[in-house]
Coordinates of N, CA and C and ligand atoms in Angstrom, one line a residue:
M1377 N -111.6 -63.7 -62.0 CA -110.2 -63.5 -62.2 C -109.9 -62.1 -62.6
G1378 N -109.1 -61.4 -61.8 CA -108.9 -60.0 -62.1 C -107.6 -59.8 -62.9
V1379 N -107.9 -59.2 -64.1 CA -106.7 -58.9 -65.0 C -106.5 -57.3 -64.9
V1380 N -105.3 -57.0 -64.5 CA -105.0 -55.5 -64.4 C -103.8 -55.3 -65.3
A1381 N -104.0 -54.2 -66.1 CA -102.9 -53.8 -67.1 C -102.2 -52.6 -66.5
L1382 N -100.8 -52.8 -66.4 CA -100.0 -51.6 -66.0 C -99.4 -51.0 -67.3
V1383 N -99.5 -49.7 -67.5 CA -99.1 -49.1 -68.7 C -98.0 -48.1 -68.4
P1384 N -96.7 -48.5 -68.5 CA -95.6 -47.5 -68.4 C -95.7 -46.4 -69.5
A1385 N -95.9 -45.2 -69.1 CA -96.1 -44.1 -70.0 C -95.3 -42.8 -69.6
A1386 N -94.3 -43.0 -68.7 CA -93.7 -41.9 -68.1 C -92.4 -41.5 -68.8
G1387 N -92.1 -42.1 -69.9 CA -90.8 -41.7 -70.6 C -90.9 -40.3 -71.2
R1388 N -89.7 -39.8 -71.6 CA -89.7 -38.5 -72.1 C -89.8 -38.4 -73.7
G1389 N -89.6 -39.6 -74.3 CA -89.7 -39.6 -75.8 C -88.6 -38.9 -76.4
E1390 N -87.4 -39.0 -75.9 CA -86.3 -38.2 -76.4 C -85.9 -38.6 -77.9
R1391 N -86.0 -39.9 -78.2 CA -85.6 -40.3 -79.5 C -86.6 -39.9 -80.5
L1392 N -87.9 -39.7 -80.1 CA -88.9 -39.3 -81.0 C -88.7 -37.8 -81.3
G1393 N -88.3 -37.0 -80.2 CA -88.0 -35.6 -80.3 C -89.2 -34.8 -80.7
Y1394 N -90.4 -35.0 -80.1 CA -91.6 -34.3 -80.5 C -91.8 -33.1 -79.6
G1395 N -91.0 -33.0 -78.6 CA -91.2 -31.8 -77.7 C -92.2 -32.0 -76.6
M1396 N -92.7 -33.2 -76.5 CA -93.6 -33.6 -75.4 C -93.4 -35.1 -75.1
P1397 N -93.9 -35.5 -73.9 CA -93.8 -36.9 -73.6 C -94.4 -37.8 -74.7
K1398 N -93.7 -38.9 -75.1 CA -94.2 -39.7 -76.2 C -95.7 -40.1 -76.0
A1399 N -96.0 -40.5 -74.8 CA -97.4 -41.0 -74.5 C -98.5 -40.0 -75.0
L1400 N -98.1 -38.7 -75.0 CA -99.2 -37.7 -75.3 C -99.1 -37.3 -76.8
V1401 N -98.2 -37.8 -77.5 CA -98.0 -37.5 -78.9 C -99.3 -38.0 -79.7
P1402 N -99.9 -37.1 -80.4 CA -101.2 -37.6 -81.1 C -100.9 -38.2 -82.5
V1403 N -101.6 -39.3 -82.8 CA -101.7 -39.8 -84.2 C -103.1 -39.6 -84.6
D1404 N -103.3 -38.9 -85.7 CA -104.7 -38.5 -86.1 C -105.5 -38.0 -84.9
G1405 N -104.9 -37.1 -84.1 CA -105.6 -36.4 -83.1 C -105.7 -37.2 -81.8
V1406 N -105.3 -38.5 -81.7 CA -105.5 -39.3 -80.5 C -104.2 -39.7 -80.0
P1407 N -103.9 -39.3 -78.7 CA -102.6 -39.6 -78.1 C -102.3 -41.1 -78.1
L1408 N -101.0 -41.4 -78.3 CA -100.5 -42.8 -78.3 C -101.0 -43.5 -77.1
L1409 N -100.9 -42.9 -75.9 CA -101.4 -43.6 -74.7 C -102.9 -44.0 -74.7
V1410 N -103.7 -43.1 -75.2 CA -105.1 -43.4 -75.3 C -105.4 -44.5 -76.2
R1411 N -104.6 -44.6 -77.4 CA -104.8 -45.7 -78.3 C -104.3 -47.0 -77.6
A1412 N -103.2 -46.9 -76.9 CA -102.7 -48.2 -76.2 C -103.7 -48.7 -75.2
V1413 N -104.3 -47.8 -74.4 CA -105.2 -48.2 -73.3 C -106.5 -48.7 -74.0
R1414 N -106.9 -48.0 -75.1 CA -108.2 -48.5 -75.8 C -108.0 -49.9 -76.3
G1415 N -106.8 -50.2 -76.8 CA -106.5 -51.6 -77.3 C -106.7 -52.6 -76.2
L1416 N -106.2 -52.3 -75.0 CA -106.3 -53.2 -73.9 C -107.7 -53.4 -73.5
L1417 N -108.5 -52.3 -73.4 CA -109.9 -52.4 -73.0 C -110.7 -53.1 -74.1
D1418 N -110.4 -52.9 -75.4 CA -111.1 -53.5 -76.5 C -111.0 -55.0 -76.5
S1419 N -109.9 -55.5 -75.9 CA -109.8 -57.0 -75.8 C -110.9 -57.6 -75.0
G1420 N -111.5 -56.8 -74.1 CA -112.5 -57.4 -73.2 C -112.0 -58.2 -72.1
R1421 N -110.7 -58.2 -72.0 CA -110.0 -59.1 -70.9 C -109.5 -58.3 -69.8
V1422 N -109.4 -57.0 -69.9 CA -108.8 -56.1 -68.9 C -109.8 -55.3 -68.2
R1423 N -109.9 -55.4 -66.8 CA -110.9 -54.6 -66.1 C -110.3 -53.3 -65.6
H1424 N -109.1 -53.4 -65.1 CA -108.4 -52.1 -64.5 C -107.2 -51.9 -65.3
V1425 N -106.9 -50.6 -65.5 CA -105.6 -50.1 -66.1 C -105.0 -49.1 -65.2
V1426 N -103.7 -49.4 -64.9 CA -102.9 -48.4 -64.1 C -101.8 -47.8 -64.9
I1427 N -102.0 -46.5 -65.2 CA -101.0 -45.8 -66.0 C -99.9 -45.2 -65.2
A1428 N -98.7 -45.4 -65.5 CA -97.6 -44.6 -64.9 C -97.3 -43.4 -65.8
A1429 N -97.7 -42.2 -65.4 CA -97.6 -41.0 -66.2 C -96.4 -40.2 -65.9
P1430 N -95.9 -39.4 -66.8 CA -94.9 -38.5 -66.4 C -95.3 -37.7 -65.2
P1431 N -94.5 -37.5 -64.2 CA -95.0 -36.9 -62.9 C -95.6 -35.5 -63.1
S1432 N -95.1 -34.8 -64.1 CA -95.7 -33.4 -64.3 C -97.0 -33.5 -65.1
E1433 N -97.4 -34.7 -65.6 CA -98.5 -34.8 -66.6 C -99.7 -35.6 -66.0
V1434 N -99.7 -35.9 -64.7 CA -100.7 -36.7 -64.1 C -102.1 -36.2 -64.4
D1435 N -102.3 -34.9 -64.2 CA -103.6 -34.3 -64.5 C -104.0 -34.4 -65.9
V1436 N -103.1 -34.1 -66.8 CA -103.4 -34.2 -68.3 C -103.7 -35.6 -68.7
V1437 N -103.0 -36.6 -68.1 CA -103.3 -38.0 -68.4 C -104.7 -38.4 -67.9
N1438 N -105.0 -37.9 -66.7 CA -106.3 -38.2 -66.2 C -107.4 -37.7 -67.1
T1439 N -107.2 -36.5 -67.6 CA -108.2 -35.8 -68.5 C -108.3 -36.6 -69.8
V1440 N -107.2 -36.9 -70.4 CA -107.3 -37.5 -71.8 C -107.8 -39.0 -71.7
T1441 N -107.7 -39.6 -70.5 CA -108.2 -41.0 -70.5 C -109.6 -41.1 -69.8
A1442 N -110.1 -40.0 -69.3 CA -111.4 -40.0 -68.6 C -112.5 -40.5 -69.5
P1443 N -112.5 -40.2 -70.8 CA -113.7 -40.6 -71.6 C -113.6 -42.1 -72.0
L1444 N -112.5 -42.8 -71.7 CA -112.5 -44.3 -72.0 C -113.5 -45.1 -71.2
A1445 N -114.2 -45.9 -71.9 CA -115.2 -46.8 -71.2 C -114.5 -48.0 -70.7
T1446 N -114.7 -48.2 -69.4 CA -114.1 -49.4 -68.7 C -115.3 -50.4 -68.4
P1447 N -115.0 -51.7 -68.3 CA -116.1 -52.6 -67.9 C -116.6 -52.4 -66.5
A1448 N -117.8 -52.9 -66.3 CA -118.4 -52.7 -64.9 C -117.4 -53.1 -63.8
G1449 N -117.3 -52.2 -62.9 CA -116.4 -52.4 -61.7 C -115.0 -52.1 -62.0
G1450 N -114.7 -51.7 -63.3 CA -113.3 -51.4 -63.6 C -113.0 -49.9 -63.7
A1451 N -111.8 -49.5 -63.9 CA -111.4 -48.1 -63.9 C -110.0 -47.9 -64.5
V1452 N -109.8 -46.7 -65.0 CA -108.4 -46.3 -65.4 C -107.8 -45.5 -64.2
H1453 N -106.7 -45.9 -63.7 CA -106.0 -45.2 -62.6 C -104.7 -44.6 -63.1
V1454 N -104.4 -43.5 -62.6 CA -103.1 -42.8 -63.0 C -102.2 -42.6 -61.8
V1455 N -101.0 -43.0 -61.9 CA -100.0 -42.7 -60.8 C -98.8 -42.0 -61.5
A1456 N -98.0 -41.4 -60.7 CA -96.8 -40.7 -61.2 C -95.7 -41.8 -61.4
G1457 N -95.1 -41.8 -62.6 CA -94.1 -42.8 -62.9 C -92.7 -42.4 -62.3
G1458 N -91.7 -43.3 -62.6 CA -90.4 -43.1 -62.0 C -89.4 -42.7 -63.0
S1459 N -88.1 -42.7 -62.6 CA -87.0 -42.2 -63.6 C -86.6 -43.2 -64.6
E1460 N -86.8 -44.5 -64.3 CA -86.5 -45.6 -65.3 C -87.8 -46.3 -65.5
R1461 N -87.9 -47.0 -66.7 CA -89.1 -47.7 -67.0 C -89.4 -48.7 -65.9
S1462 N -88.4 -49.4 -65.4 CA -88.7 -50.4 -64.3 C -89.2 -49.8 -63.1
D1463 N -88.8 -48.5 -62.8 CA -89.4 -47.8 -61.6 C -90.9 -47.5 -61.9
S1464 N -91.2 -47.1 -63.1 CA -92.6 -46.8 -63.4 C -93.5 -48.1 -63.2
V1465 N -92.9 -49.2 -63.7 CA -93.7 -50.5 -63.6 C -93.9 -50.8 -62.1
R1466 N -92.8 -50.7 -61.4 CA -92.9 -51.0 -59.9 C -93.9 -50.1 -59.2
L1467 N -93.9 -48.9 -59.5 CA -94.9 -47.9 -58.9 C -96.3 -48.3 -59.2
A1468 N -96.5 -48.6 -60.5 CA -97.9 -49.0 -60.9 C -98.3 -50.4 -60.3
L1469 N -97.4 -51.3 -60.2 CA -97.6 -52.6 -59.6 C -98.0 -52.5 -58.1
T1470 N -97.2 -51.7 -57.4 CA -97.4 -51.4 -56.0 C -98.8 -50.9 -55.8
Y1471 N -99.2 -49.9 -56.6 CA -100.5 -49.3 -56.5 C -101.6 -50.3 -56.8
A1472 N -101.4 -51.1 -57.8 CA -102.5 -52.1 -58.2 C -102.7 -53.1 -57.0
L1473 N -101.6 -53.6 -56.5 CA -101.7 -54.6 -55.4 C -102.3 -54.1 -54.2
R1474 N -102.1 -52.8 -54.0 CA -102.6 -52.1 -52.8 C -104.1 -51.7 -52.9
E1475 N -104.5 -51.2 -54.1 CA -105.8 -50.6 -54.3 C -106.8 -51.4 -55.1
I1476 N -106.4 -52.4 -55.8 CA -107.3 -53.1 -56.7 C -107.5 -54.5 -56.2
P1477 N -108.6 -54.9 -55.6 CA -108.8 -56.2 -55.0 C -108.7 -57.3 -56.1
D1478 N -108.3 -58.5 -55.8 CA -108.3 -59.6 -56.7 C -107.4 -59.5 -57.9
T1479 N -106.3 -58.7 -57.7 CA -105.3 -58.6 -58.8 C -104.5 -59.9 -58.9
S1480 N -104.9 -60.8 -59.9 CA -104.2 -62.1 -59.9 C -103.4 -62.2 -61.2
I1481 N -103.8 -61.5 -62.3 CA -103.0 -61.5 -63.5 C -102.6 -60.1 -63.8
V1482 N -101.4 -59.8 -64.1 CA -100.9 -58.5 -64.4 C -100.3 -58.5 -65.8
L1483 N -100.8 -57.5 -66.6 CA -100.1 -57.3 -67.9 C -99.3 -56.0 -67.8
V1484 N -98.1 -56.0 -68.5 CA -97.4 -54.8 -68.6 C -97.3 -54.4 -70.0
H1485 N -97.8 -53.2 -70.4 CA -97.9 -52.9 -71.8 C -97.4 -51.4 -72.0
D1486 N -96.4 -51.3 -72.9 CA -95.9 -50.0 -73.2 C -96.9 -49.1 -73.9
A1487 N -97.0 -47.8 -73.4 CA -97.9 -46.8 -74.1 C -97.4 -46.7 -75.5
A1488 N -96.1 -46.9 -75.7 CA -95.5 -46.7 -77.1 C -95.9 -47.7 -78.1
R1489 N -96.5 -48.8 -77.6 CA -97.0 -49.9 -78.5 C -98.5 -49.6 -78.7
A1490 N -98.8 -48.5 -79.3 CA -100.2 -48.0 -79.3 C -101.1 -48.7 -80.2
F1491 N -100.6 -49.5 -81.2 CA -101.4 -50.1 -82.2 C -101.5 -51.6 -82.0
T1492 N -101.2 -52.1 -80.8 CA -101.2 -53.6 -80.6 C -102.7 -54.1 -80.7
P1493 N -102.9 -55.1 -81.6 CA -104.2 -55.6 -81.8 C -104.7 -56.3 -80.5
P1494 N -106.0 -56.1 -80.2 CA -106.6 -56.8 -79.0 C -106.4 -58.3 -79.0
A1495 N -106.2 -58.9 -80.2 CA -106.0 -60.4 -80.3 C -104.7 -60.8 -79.6
V1496 N -103.7 -59.9 -79.6 CA -102.4 -60.2 -78.9 C -102.7 -60.2 -77.4
V1497 N -103.4 -59.2 -76.9 CA -103.8 -59.1 -75.5 C -104.5 -60.4 -75.1
D1498 N -105.4 -60.8 -75.9 CA -106.2 -62.0 -75.7 C -105.3 -63.3 -75.5
A1499 N -104.4 -63.4 -76.4 CA -103.5 -64.6 -76.4 C -102.6 -64.6 -75.2
V1500 N -102.1 -63.5 -74.8 CA -101.3 -63.4 -73.6 C -102.1 -63.8 -72.3
V1501 N -103.3 -63.2 -72.2 CA -104.1 -63.5 -71.0 C -104.5 -64.9 -71.0
D1502 N -104.9 -65.5 -72.2 CA -105.2 -66.9 -72.2 C -104.1 -67.8 -71.7
A1503 N -102.9 -67.5 -72.1 CA -101.7 -68.3 -71.7 C -101.4 -68.2 -70.2
V1504 N -101.6 -67.0 -69.7 CA -101.3 -66.9 -68.2 C -102.5 -67.6 -67.5
A1505 N -103.7 -67.4 -68.0 CA -104.9 -68.0 -67.3 C -104.7 -69.6 -67.4
A1506 N -104.0 -70.1 -68.4 CA -103.9 -71.5 -68.5 C -102.8 -72.0 -67.6
G1507 N -102.1 -71.1 -66.8 CA -101.2 -71.6 -65.8 C -99.7 -71.2 -66.0
H1508 N -99.4 -70.5 -67.1 CA -98.0 -70.1 -67.3 C -97.8 -68.8 -66.5
P1509 N -96.8 -68.8 -65.7 CA -96.6 -67.6 -64.8 C -96.0 -66.4 -65.5
A1510 N -95.5 -66.6 -66.7 CA -94.9 -65.4 -67.5 C -95.0 -65.7 -69.0
V1511 N -95.6 -64.8 -69.7 CA -95.9 -64.9 -71.1 C -95.5 -63.7 -71.9
I1512 N -94.8 -63.9 -73.0 CA -94.5 -62.7 -73.8 C -94.9 -62.9 -75.3
P1513 N -95.3 -61.9 -76.0 CA -95.6 -62.0 -77.4 C -94.3 -61.7 -78.2
V1514 N -94.0 -62.5 -79.2 CA -92.7 -62.4 -79.9 C -93.0 -62.6 -81.4
L1515 N -92.0 -62.1 -82.1 CA -91.9 -62.2 -83.6 C -90.6 -62.8 -84.0
P1516 N -90.5 -63.5 -85.1 CA -89.3 -64.0 -85.6 C -88.3 -62.8 -86.0
V1517 N -87.0 -63.1 -86.0 CA -86.1 -62.0 -86.4 C -85.9 -62.1 -87.9
A1518 N -86.0 -60.9 -88.6 CA -85.9 -60.9 -90.0 C -84.4 -60.7 -90.5
D1519 N -83.7 -59.9 -89.7 CA -82.3 -59.6 -90.1 C -81.4 -60.7 -89.4
T1520 N -80.2 -60.9 -90.0 CA -79.1 -61.6 -89.3 C -78.6 -60.7 -88.2
V1521 N -78.4 -61.3 -87.0 CA -77.9 -60.5 -85.8 C -76.5 -61.0 -85.5
K1522 N -75.6 -60.0 -85.2 CA -74.3 -60.3 -84.8 C -74.0 -59.8 -83.4
Q1523 N -73.2 -60.6 -82.7 CA -72.7 -60.1 -81.3 C -71.4 -59.5 -81.6
V1524 N -71.1 -58.3 -81.0 CA -69.9 -57.6 -81.2 C -69.2 -57.3 -79.9
D1525 N -67.9 -57.0 -80.0 CA -67.2 -56.6 -78.7 C -67.3 -55.1 -78.6
A1526 N -66.6 -54.5 -77.6 CA -66.7 -53.1 -77.3 C -66.2 -52.2 -78.5
S1527 N -65.4 -52.7 -79.3 CA -64.9 -51.9 -80.5 C -65.6 -52.3 -81.8
G1528 N -66.7 -53.1 -81.7 CA -67.5 -53.3 -82.8 C -67.1 -54.5 -83.7
V1529 N -66.1 -55.3 -83.2 CA -65.6 -56.4 -84.0 C -66.6 -57.6 -83.6
V1530 N -66.9 -58.3 -84.7 CA -67.9 -59.4 -84.5 C -67.3 -60.6 -83.7
I1531 N -68.0 -61.0 -82.7 CA -67.6 -62.1 -81.9 C -68.4 -63.4 -82.3
A1532 N -69.6 -63.3 -82.7 CA -70.4 -64.5 -83.0 C -71.7 -64.1 -83.8
T1533 N -72.2 -65.1 -84.5 CA -73.4 -64.9 -85.2 C -74.4 -65.9 -84.7
P1534 N -75.3 -65.5 -83.7 CA -76.3 -66.4 -83.2 C -77.2 -67.0 -84.2
D1535 N -77.7 -68.2 -84.1 CA -78.6 -68.8 -85.0 C -79.9 -68.0 -85.0
R1536 N -80.2 -67.4 -86.1 CA -81.4 -66.5 -86.2 C -82.7 -67.2 -85.9
A1537 N -82.7 -68.5 -86.2 CA -83.9 -69.3 -86.1 C -84.3 -69.4 -84.6
A1538 N -83.3 -69.2 -83.7 CA -83.6 -69.4 -82.3 C -83.8 -68.0 -81.6
L1539 N -83.8 -67.0 -82.4 CA -84.0 -65.6 -81.8 C -85.4 -65.1 -82.0
R1540 N -85.8 -64.2 -81.1 CA -87.2 -63.6 -81.2 C -87.1 -62.2 -80.8
V1541 N -87.9 -61.3 -81.5 CA -88.1 -60.0 -81.1 C -89.3 -59.9 -80.1
V1542 N -89.1 -59.2 -79.0 CA -90.1 -59.2 -77.9 C -91.0 -58.0 -77.9
Q1543 N -92.2 -58.2 -77.7 CA -93.2 -57.1 -77.7 C -93.9 -57.0 -76.3
T1544 N -94.9 -56.2 -76.2 CA -95.8 -56.2 -75.0 C -97.2 -56.2 -75.6
P1545 N -98.2 -56.6 -74.8 CA -98.2 -56.8 -73.4 C -97.5 -58.1 -72.9
Q1546 N -96.7 -58.0 -71.9 CA -96.2 -59.2 -71.2 C -97.1 -59.5 -70.1
G1547 N -97.4 -60.8 -69.9 CA -98.4 -61.2 -68.9 C -97.8 -62.0 -67.8
F1548 N -98.2 -61.8 -66.6 CA -97.6 -62.5 -65.4 C -98.6 -62.8 -64.3
D1549 N -98.4 -63.9 -63.7 CA -99.0 -64.1 -62.4 C -98.5 -63.0 -61.5
A1550 N -99.5 -62.3 -60.8 CA -99.1 -61.1 -60.1 C -98.0 -61.3 -59.0
A1551 N -98.1 -62.4 -58.3 CA -97.1 -62.7 -57.2 C -95.7 -62.8 -57.8
V1552 N -95.6 -63.5 -59.0 CA -94.3 -63.7 -59.6 C -93.7 -62.3 -60.1
L1553 N -94.6 -61.5 -60.7 CA -94.0 -60.2 -61.1 C -93.6 -59.4 -59.9
L1554 N -94.3 -59.4 -58.8 CA -93.9 -58.7 -57.6 C -92.6 -59.2 -57.1
R1555 N -92.4 -60.5 -57.1 CA -91.1 -61.1 -56.6 C -90.0 -60.7 -57.5
A1556 N -90.2 -60.6 -58.8 CA -89.2 -60.2 -59.8 C -88.8 -58.8 -59.5
H1557 N -89.7 -57.9 -59.3 CA -89.4 -56.5 -59.1 C -88.8 -56.3 -57.7
E1558 N -89.2 -57.1 -56.7 CA -88.6 -56.9 -55.4 C -87.1 -57.3 -55.4
A1559 N -86.8 -58.3 -56.3 CA -85.4 -58.7 -56.4 C -84.5 -57.5 -57.0
A1560 N -85.2 -56.6 -57.7 CA -84.6 -55.3 -58.1 C -83.2 -55.5 -58.8
H1561 N -83.1 -56.3 -59.8 CA -81.9 -56.4 -60.6 C -81.7 -55.3 -61.5
E1562 N -80.5 -54.8 -61.7 CA -80.3 -53.8 -62.7 C -80.1 -54.4 -64.1
G1563 N -80.4 -53.6 -65.1 CA -80.0 -54.0 -66.5 C -81.0 -54.8 -67.3
A1564 N -82.2 -55.2 -66.7 CA -83.2 -55.9 -67.5 C -84.0 -54.8 -68.3
T1565 N -84.2 -55.0 -69.6 CA -84.9 -54.1 -70.4 C -86.3 -54.4 -70.5
D1566 N -86.7 -55.5 -70.0 CA -88.2 -55.8 -70.0 C -88.5 -56.6 -68.7
D1567 N -89.8 -56.7 -68.4 CA -90.2 -57.4 -67.1 C -89.9 -58.9 -67.2
A1568 N -90.1 -59.5 -68.3 CA -89.8 -60.9 -68.4 C -88.3 -61.2 -68.1
G1569 N -87.4 -60.2 -68.4 CA -86.0 -60.4 -68.1 C -85.8 -60.5 -66.6
L1570 N -86.6 -59.8 -65.8 CA -86.5 -59.9 -64.3 C -87.0 -61.2 -63.9
V1571 N -88.1 -61.7 -64.5 CA -88.7 -63.0 -64.1 C -87.7 -64.1 -64.5
E1572 N -87.1 -64.0 -65.6 CA -86.1 -65.1 -66.0 C -85.0 -65.3 -64.9
R1573 N -84.6 -64.2 -64.3 CA -83.5 -64.2 -63.3 C -84.0 -64.9 -62.1
L1574 N -85.3 -65.1 -61.9 CA -85.8 -65.9 -60.7 C -85.8 -67.4 -61.1
G1575 N -85.5 -67.7 -62.3 CA -85.6 -69.1 -62.8 C -87.0 -69.5 -63.1
V1576 N -87.9 -68.6 -63.2 CA -89.3 -68.9 -63.6 C -89.3 -69.0 -65.1
P1577 N -90.0 -70.1 -65.7 CA -90.0 -70.2 -67.2 C -90.9 -69.1 -67.8
V1578 N -90.4 -68.5 -68.9 CA -91.2 -67.5 -69.6 C -91.6 -68.2 -71.0
V1579 N -92.9 -68.2 -71.3 CA -93.3 -68.8 -72.5 C -93.7 -67.7 -73.5
T1580 N -93.7 -68.1 -74.8 CA -94.0 -67.1 -75.9 C -95.3 -67.4 -76.6
V1581 N -95.9 -66.4 -77.0 CA -97.1 -66.5 -77.9 C -96.8 -65.6 -79.1
P1582 N -97.5 -65.8 -80.3 CA -97.2 -65.0 -81.4 C -97.6 -63.5 -81.2
G1583 N -96.7 -62.6 -81.5 CA -97.0 -61.2 -81.5 C -97.6 -60.8 -82.8
H1584 N -97.5 -59.5 -83.1 CA -98.1 -58.9 -84.3 C -97.2 -57.7 -84.8
P1585 N -97.0 -57.6 -86.1 CA -96.2 -56.4 -86.5 C -96.8 -55.1 -86.1
D1586 N -98.1 -55.0 -86.0 CA -98.7 -53.7 -85.6 C -98.4 -53.4 -84.1
A1587 N -97.9 -54.3 -83.3 CA -97.5 -54.1 -81.9 C -96.1 -53.5 -81.8
M1588 N -95.6 -53.0 -82.9 CA -94.3 -52.3 -83.0 C -94.2 -51.2 -81.9
K1589 N -93.0 -51.0 -81.4 CA -92.8 -49.8 -80.5 C -92.5 -48.6 -81.2
I1590 N -93.2 -47.5 -81.0 CA -93.0 -46.3 -81.6 C -91.8 -45.6 -80.9
T1591 N -90.7 -45.5 -81.5 CA -89.5 -45.0 -80.8 C -89.0 -43.7 -81.6
T1592 N -89.0 -43.8 -82.9 CA -88.4 -42.7 -83.7 C -89.5 -42.1 -84.6
K1593 N -89.1 -41.0 -85.3 CA -90.0 -40.3 -86.2 C -90.4 -41.3 -87.3
F1594 N -89.5 -42.2 -87.7 CA -89.8 -43.1 -88.8 C -90.9 -44.0 -88.3
D1595 N -90.8 -44.5 -87.0 CA -91.9 -45.4 -86.5 C -93.2 -44.6 -86.5
L1596 N -93.2 -43.4 -86.1 CA -94.4 -42.6 -86.1 C -95.0 -42.5 -87.5
A1597 N -94.2 -42.3 -88.5 CA -94.7 -42.3 -89.8 C -95.3 -43.6 -90.2
V1598 N -94.7 -44.7 -89.8 CA -95.2 -46.1 -90.1 C -96.6 -46.2 -89.4
A1599 N -96.7 -45.7 -88.2 CA -98.0 -45.8 -87.4 C -99.1 -45.0 -88.1
E1600 N -98.7 -43.8 -88.7 CA -99.7 -43.0 -89.4 C -100.1 -43.8 -90.6
A1601 N -99.2 -44.4 -91.3 CA -99.5 -45.2 -92.5 C -100.4 -46.4 -92.2
L1602 N -100.1 -47.0 -91.0 CA -101.0 -48.1 -90.6 C -102.4 -47.7 -90.4
L1603 N -102.6 -46.5 -89.9 CA -103.9 -46.0 -89.6 C -104.7 -45.7 -90.9
V1604 N -103.9 -45.2 -91.9 CA -104.5 -44.9 -93.2 C -104.9 -46.2 -93.8
G1605 N -104.0 -47.2 -93.7 CA -104.2 -48.5 -94.3 C -105.4 -49.2 -93.7
S1606 N -105.7 -48.9 -92.5 CA -106.9 -49.6 -91.8 C -108.1 -48.8 -92.0
G1607 N -108.1 -47.8 -92.9 CA -109.2 -47.0 -93.2 C -109.4 -45.9 -92.2
G1608 N -108.3 -45.5 -91.4 CA -108.4 -44.4 -90.5 C -109.3 -44.7 -89.3
A1609 N -109.4 -46.0 -88.9 CA -110.3 -46.3 -87.8 C -109.8 -45.4 -86.6
P1610 N -110.8 -44.8 -85.9 CA -110.4 -43.9 -84.8 C -109.8 -44.6 -83.6
Ligands
LIG1840 N1 -91.3 -45.4 -69.6 C1 -91.8 -45.1 -68.3 N2 -91.0 -44.6 -67.4 C2 -89.7 -44.2 -67.7 C3 -89.2 -44.5 -69.0 C4 -90.0 -45.1 -69.9 O1 -92.9 -45.4 -68.0 N3 -89.0 -43.6 -66.8 C5 -92.2 -46.0 -70.6 C6 -92.3 -45.1 -71.9 O2 -93.3 -44.1 -71.6 C7 -92.8 -46.1 -72.9 C8 -92.1 -47.4 -72.5 O3 -91.7 -47.2 -71.1 O4 -94.2 -46.3 -73.0 C9 -90.9 -47.8 -73.3 O5 -89.9 -46.8 -73.2 P1 -89.3 -46.0 -74.5 O6 -89.8 -46.5 -75.8 O7 -87.8 -46.0 -74.3 O8 -90.0 -44.5 -74.3 P2 -89.3 -43.2 -73.8 O9 -88.4 -43.5 -72.6 O10 -90.4 -42.2 -73.6 O11 -88.4 -42.8 -75.1 P3 -86.8 -42.4 -75.1 O12 -86.1 -43.5 -74.5 O13 -86.6 -42.1 -76.6 O14 -86.8 -41.1 -74.3
LIG1841 MG1 -86.6 -44.8 -72.9

């Protein structure tokens, strides 16, 4: 059973404001992207990784990921990403289905979720392998959430108990993910959102706080603290 992980890493990191693409921002000397890919490979469940890199940084990404050890028969592949995240995922998916034989399960994992524990990867792959065509890791919502109108006036207060915060890796049957991306709907902020629109059920597994997405300087500081808290594991 071939598990291929697609890693969208082609964003500019504007909210982080580090002056370089976020995927290449180092934490304790190791770029976020390298940490994210290492977490996928450390799960022991992923054979091939396809990274969608910033188009101007394909060579740099090849260089920084070259030392990563892949399982026998596996490899890290780098393609140029697109202008939106969904374009980057689609480009990586197209490459995987064309170039990597036996791609049956596909994970999509943000480079920005660099500290995702391998156990989350494991849980997602297990659930897809058990027959669920779409699986996402989630956490409960800690804050009360309001729905507001265009001028900021509250319309509704959804029941917090029924809400979840969504993380990656999201796991899919490869054919289902392809169908979802071919339908090319606008406005979905994650891959599961595209799959939902096909009417395919999406199931959840427990995520982990460490799988937080690094978006802002505050998040980067939290990530650095996480590393110190874990004894600075490389
Ligand atoms: N991504 C991508 N291709 C794009 C845009 C985003 O592959 N055209 C990736 C990012 O590299 C990141 C993930 O999608 O790993 C989630 O996106 P986000 O956190 O928004 O990252 P950036 O787009 O880099 O950040 P910003 O929106 O602040 O510029
Ligand atoms: Mg973005």
